[in-house]
XYZ file of C-alpha atoms in Angstrom:
412
model
C -37.322 31.619 173.257
C -36.916 34.673 171.061
C -33.731 35.299 169.166
C -32.188 38.734 169.449
C -29.258 40.524 167.931
C -26.754 41.053 170.688
C -24.624 43.541 168.834
C -24.861 46.968 170.409
C -26.550 49.468 168.113
C -24.665 52.382 166.663
C -24.648 55.550 168.763
C -26.192 57.788 166.148
C -29.160 56.787 164.016
C -29.662 58.696 160.768
C -33.324 58.219 159.807
C -32.753 59.902 156.449
C -30.241 57.255 155.404
C -32.510 54.429 156.560
C -35.453 55.830 154.631
C -33.242 56.424 151.592
C -32.078 52.808 151.718
C -35.626 51.461 151.739
C -36.830 53.908 149.087
C -33.937 52.861 146.851
C -34.629 49.148 147.323
C -38.371 49.576 146.770
C -37.601 51.597 143.635
C -35.315 48.830 142.394
C -37.889 46.091 142.988
C -40.561 48.172 141.239
C -38.272 48.855 138.296
C -37.308 45.189 138.009
C -40.967 44.171 138.035
C -42.005 46.196 134.992
C -38.700 46.728 133.198
C -39.162 43.655 131.007
C -42.188 45.257 129.334
C -39.899 47.803 127.687
C -37.334 45.305 126.378
C -39.533 42.377 125.307
C -38.321 42.197 121.670
C -34.646 42.185 122.674
C -35.219 39.632 125.433
C -37.245 37.343 123.171
C -34.617 37.441 120.429
C -31.705 36.882 122.832
C -33.120 33.746 124.503
C -34.914 32.485 121.368
C -38.537 32.603 122.526
C -41.642 34.385 121.287
C -42.562 37.837 122.546
C -45.594 36.296 124.245
C -43.337 33.857 126.106
C -40.948 36.657 127.050
C -43.919 38.556 128.480
C -44.522 35.707 130.903
C -41.421 36.803 132.814
C -43.579 39.710 134.031
C -46.197 37.205 135.194
C -43.511 35.126 136.901
C -42.354 38.161 138.878
C -45.895 39.104 139.869
C -46.590 35.562 141.084
C -43.319 35.603 143.009
C -44.489 38.733 144.832
C -48.049 37.559 145.428
C -47.272 33.958 146.443
C -43.630 33.883 147.461
C -43.798 37.109 149.481
C -46.235 35.889 152.153
C -44.406 32.546 152.390
C -41.083 34.297 153.003
C -42.754 36.559 155.572
C -44.153 33.598 157.510
C -40.859 31.702 157.455
C -38.928 34.736 158.734
C -41.477 35.991 161.276
C -38.994 35.930 164.193
C -35.843 36.963 162.387
C -34.436 40.342 163.571
C -35.545 43.057 161.168
C -32.184 44.526 160.208
C -30.603 41.175 159.404
C -33.693 40.155 157.459
C -33.813 43.392 155.466
C -30.158 43.007 154.489
C -30.653 39.338 153.589
C -33.686 40.102 151.443
C -31.802 42.876 149.681
C -28.989 40.431 148.903
C -31.503 37.860 147.632
C -32.979 40.473 145.295
C -29.520 41.400 144.020
C -28.633 37.727 143.513
C -31.812 37.114 141.495
C -31.155 40.212 139.395
C -27.557 39.161 138.723
C -28.797 35.712 137.704
C -31.187 37.411 135.285
C -28.320 39.434 133.818
C -26.130 36.412 133.135
C -28.841 33.832 132.420
C -28.026 32.063 129.138
C -31.479 30.512 128.766
C -35.111 31.538 129.086
C -35.637 29.128 131.987
C -32.855 30.710 134.028
C -34.220 34.178 133.277
C -37.531 33.073 134.797
C -35.736 31.585 137.819
C -33.824 34.813 138.369
C -37.043 36.813 138.164
C -38.813 34.611 140.709
C -35.868 34.715 143.129
C -35.832 38.517 142.984
C -39.604 38.751 143.367
C -39.774 36.624 146.523
C -37.954 39.342 148.460
C -40.134 42.278 147.457
C -43.255 41.995 149.629
C -41.440 41.254 152.904
C -38.787 43.896 152.233
C -41.511 46.451 151.517
C -43.366 45.481 154.712
C -40.214 45.840 156.834
C -39.605 49.217 155.242
C -43.112 50.349 156.195
C -42.874 49.247 159.831
C -39.344 50.635 160.184
C -40.329 53.984 158.656
C -43.294 54.225 161.017
C -40.953 53.575 163.946
C -38.587 56.264 162.701
C -41.208 58.979 162.225
C -43.629 57.909 164.960
C -47.317 56.928 164.916
C -48.458 60.527 164.378
C -46.669 60.538 161.000
C -47.555 56.988 159.978
C -49.159 58.002 156.685
C -46.186 60.157 155.740
C -43.781 57.334 156.591
C -45.688 54.898 154.376
C -45.834 57.459 151.565
C -42.075 58.034 151.694
C -41.270 54.326 151.381
C -43.959 53.847 148.728
C -42.522 56.740 146.717
C -39.897 54.270 145.539
C -42.574 52.601 143.425
C -43.738 55.876 141.929
C -40.150 56.856 141.111
C -39.786 53.488 139.359
C -42.873 54.277 137.303
C -41.822 57.829 136.463
C -38.118 57.315 135.771
C -36.916 53.763 136.321
C -38.990 51.907 133.754
C -38.856 54.489 130.914
C -35.119 55.090 131.320
C -34.474 51.372 131.620
C -36.449 50.669 128.476
C -34.581 53.420 126.630
C -31.196 52.114 127.760
C -32.133 48.521 126.991
C -33.363 49.466 123.541
C -30.081 51.170 122.606
C -27.691 48.600 124.114
C -28.737 45.211 125.517
C -31.810 44.245 127.518
C -29.445 43.036 130.241
C -27.802 46.426 130.856
C -30.737 48.036 132.718
C -30.752 45.109 135.153
C -27.060 45.747 135.843
C -27.927 49.270 136.948
C -30.819 47.939 139.052
C -28.469 45.529 140.824
C -25.933 48.312 141.419
C -28.575 50.656 142.842
C -29.934 47.884 145.078
C -26.413 47.271 146.367
C -26.204 50.920 147.386
C -29.557 50.547 149.179
C -28.274 47.535 151.121
C -25.114 49.405 152.104
C -27.182 52.338 153.388
C -29.279 50.007 155.549
C -26.185 48.178 156.793
C -24.632 51.461 157.923
C -27.666 53.304 159.286
C -30.512 50.934 160.204
C -30.637 50.314 163.961
C -30.473 46.771 165.307
C -33.610 45.823 167.196
C -34.635 42.659 169.066
C -36.352 39.956 167.067
C -40.154 40.392 166.945
C -41.968 38.697 169.802
C -44.818 37.749 167.474
C -44.469 34.412 165.702
C -45.979 32.641 162.728
C -49.265 31.929 164.477
C -49.597 35.568 165.560
C -48.990 36.809 162.019
C -51.479 34.363 160.477
C -54.078 35.023 163.187
C -53.758 38.762 162.578
C -54.099 38.361 158.810
C -57.278 36.310 159.211
C -58.995 38.895 161.400
C -62.100 40.333 159.752
C -60.971 44.001 159.735
C -57.590 43.103 158.189
C -59.236 41.005 155.460
C -61.613 43.887 154.817
C -58.694 46.290 154.440
C -56.861 43.947 152.040
C -60.062 43.416 150.048
C -60.434 47.176 149.777
C -56.991 47.301 148.193
C -57.769 44.562 145.661
C -61.145 45.938 144.619
C -60.529 49.667 144.950
C -57.143 49.745 143.201
C -58.376 47.358 140.504
C -60.484 50.174 139.059
C -57.357 52.177 138.232
C -55.821 49.236 136.359
C -58.944 48.740 134.218
C -58.292 52.143 132.630
C -54.534 52.630 132.925
C -53.575 49.318 131.289
C -55.310 50.398 128.077
C -54.751 54.136 128.387
C -52.381 54.327 125.398
C -54.803 52.822 122.855
C -57.627 54.893 124.340
C -55.687 58.131 123.853
C -54.480 57.140 120.382
C -57.542 55.494 118.867
C -60.461 57.218 120.583
C -59.142 60.617 121.675
C -56.959 61.035 118.600
C -53.879 62.304 120.422
C -50.712 62.062 118.338
C -48.459 59.106 119.126
C -45.534 61.415 119.895
C -47.505 63.176 122.628
C -48.591 60.023 124.483
C -45.204 59.376 126.213
C -45.263 62.915 127.598
C -48.763 62.299 128.960
C -47.598 59.078 130.598
C -44.713 60.970 132.183
C -47.240 63.528 133.435
C -49.296 60.677 134.842
C -46.224 59.367 136.675
C -45.283 62.775 138.089
C -48.861 63.186 139.275
C -48.627 59.790 140.939
C -45.467 60.779 142.798
C -47.096 63.952 144.127
C -50.408 62.257 144.920
C -48.707 59.578 147.000
C -46.872 62.058 149.225
C -49.845 64.402 149.631
C -52.184 61.528 150.530
C -49.687 60.302 153.117
C -49.764 63.642 154.908
C -53.550 63.866 154.684
C -53.902 60.342 156.075
C -52.087 61.476 159.217
C -54.676 64.210 159.689
C -57.684 61.969 159.011
C -57.369 58.482 157.563
C -61.116 58.068 157.088
C -61.698 61.381 155.324
C -58.661 60.827 153.094
C -59.795 57.371 151.953
C -63.373 58.440 151.344
C -62.272 61.594 149.529
C -59.822 59.730 147.290
C -62.366 57.072 146.328
C -65.107 59.644 145.631
C -62.717 61.602 143.409
C -61.577 58.376 141.746
C -65.171 57.353 140.972
C -65.892 60.732 139.374
C -62.649 60.733 137.378
C -63.015 57.198 136.024
C -66.661 57.793 135.121
C -65.641 60.928 133.194
C -63.273 59.044 130.874
C -65.996 57.625 128.562
C -67.811 60.980 128.501
C -64.744 63.030 127.563
C -62.779 60.425 125.597
C -63.302 62.249 122.302
C -61.999 65.612 123.548
C -58.183 65.901 123.707
C -57.827 68.870 126.077
C -60.141 67.542 128.825
C -58.513 64.121 128.483
C -55.089 65.599 129.233
C -56.506 66.939 132.487
C -58.134 63.604 133.321
C -54.854 61.739 132.804
C -53.106 64.060 135.266
C -55.930 63.735 137.817
C -55.937 59.942 137.468
C -52.195 59.939 138.093
C -52.679 61.939 141.285
C -55.469 59.672 142.535
C -54.030 56.304 141.546
C -51.148 56.385 144.014
C -53.129 58.458 146.515
C -54.715 55.161 147.556
C -51.426 53.483 148.539
C -50.483 55.197 151.812
C -54.053 55.353 153.218
C -54.789 51.711 152.364
C -51.507 50.533 153.902
C -52.260 52.699 156.954
C -55.659 51.032 157.198
C -54.030 47.593 157.215
C -51.429 48.706 159.746
C -54.152 50.134 161.999
C -55.900 46.746 162.185
C -52.782 44.558 162.262
C -51.783 45.351 165.850
C -48.626 43.695 167.153
C -48.069 41.403 164.151
C -48.218 43.633 161.069
C -45.544 42.233 158.742
C -47.517 39.424 157.071
C -50.611 41.608 156.670
C -48.562 44.386 155.058
C -46.767 41.900 152.810
C -50.082 40.410 151.693
C -51.391 43.902 151.014
C -48.363 44.578 148.802
C -49.354 41.483 146.834
C -52.947 42.767 146.826
C -51.874 45.735 144.705
C -50.329 43.277 142.224
C -53.509 41.206 142.266
C -55.558 44.345 141.668
C -53.430 45.114 138.614
C -53.914 41.592 137.291
C -57.695 41.617 137.795
C -58.158 45.104 136.390
C -56.022 44.501 133.307
C -57.726 41.165 132.594
C -61.257 42.557 132.835
C -60.232 45.661 130.933
C -58.811 43.429 128.206
C -62.096 41.570 127.933
C -63.852 44.896 127.464
C -61.389 45.959 124.775
C -61.847 42.632 122.963
C -65.615 43.263 123.008
C -65.134 46.673 121.387
C -65.697 48.642 124.603
C -62.345 50.449 124.769
C -64.019 53.821 125.294
C -66.220 52.572 128.126
C -63.574 51.022 130.357
C -63.834 53.966 132.731
C -67.336 52.912 133.732
C -66.022 49.497 134.771
C -63.249 51.199 136.708
C -65.790 53.451 138.432
C -67.764 50.371 139.506
C -64.623 48.904 141.099
C -63.886 52.202 142.851
C -67.473 52.335 144.139
C -67.126 48.856 145.590
C -63.828 49.956 147.116
C -65.608 52.902 148.746
C -68.246 50.583 150.227
C -65.547 48.289 151.630
C -63.744 51.362 152.972
C -66.797 52.370 154.999
C -67.008 48.868 156.470
C -63.290 48.700 157.231
C -63.319 52.137 158.884
C -66.343 51.202 160.955
C -64.371 48.233 162.271
C -61.410 50.459 163.175
C -60.273 50.448 166.820
C -61.259 53.434 168.925
C -57.686 54.121 169.986
C -54.792 53.979 167.551
C -51.943 52.680 169.688
C -48.703 51.961 167.869
C -47.931 48.353 167.074
C -45.416 46.420 169.130
C -42.975 46.235 166.277
C -43.053 49.944 165.455
C -42.977 50.831 169.154
C -39.836 48.719 169.628
C -38.182 50.400 166.657
C -39.097 53.860 167.918
C -37.824 53.123 171.423
C -34.571 51.726 170.084
C -34.069 54.728 167.865
C -34.664 57.076 170.759
C -32.172 55.176 172.926
C -29.439 55.086 170.296
C -29.878 58.760 169.446
C -29.142 59.875 172.998
């Protein structure tokens, strides 16, 4: 039997509030993931560990997303979406609060892992709910709106958090993250419609994930997005040591990169609704050209400023189309596949930064763009294969169809 929520839904559904709630929670999870990088010295000193050990709290969060996320998704496959979203938001807040008050390094790590385990499933629910709110014809735009929370975290959340943590205590930024996440949960509690529990179960979710086209789409994310990380992880030393840009200018360039990422994500979402295939191919072709240009123009400051902006636009322009590609193949059981694809972006970052680091250690800092271009080329090849496997008709999934129908009913 399938569990359902028997409470009658509210008469009026406000999609804007629902989307705002998910964007806020996604922004908070993204900020929490990378915030530690800006307060490592303060954290290390406070809990009496080395900076290297403090940096492992970033790794702990990433592993919590990549490993814990799919496990949580499987275990909650038949839990009604609204109740699950609220529960996951509370789990994230609880982990963040534990991080704030943790007296020891071990408890800091525990708090980070607890928070991280909610991210992938919460993100996946946000994607399917947003698609139900806006409809299949605006699927790419819906995904881009929810994903914009991550780009906002990159543009504003992490830099402001690092600045605040550097002037007060490393714990203070996490207090603000917890407060903002609480607001996100309250928005969902007030505005998100109650829908029946998904009819798909654990076996359906796993069977969907293991389908060839879905695995191809996830692989495209890992390989294609990894090329961005090869360059971006070591962009600061590249600009400082090779290009010769003054240290005071680099933060402004990174902010430009982040603003470009915010715009690129939203534009790509709209383009994906017009033509998913053309958008993916176009983004990867542009990404290949841009990454390959980095080694050639690394010694020229003015062209490099333009390349940084273009890379910012293209980096997040992959998110909405790649998630749309996964959603297209996932059918009636999309949550696990979307959650795994969220972890795939984390895995791409890990692979790209590791290989890029090996290149830097070998004295190839300037030439990292060529490695990134190779990854993007492989991503383009996988894209062609994944698109070729795409279904002829793009019917909405069962979960998003249920959400859309429920929204329509409660709005009348």
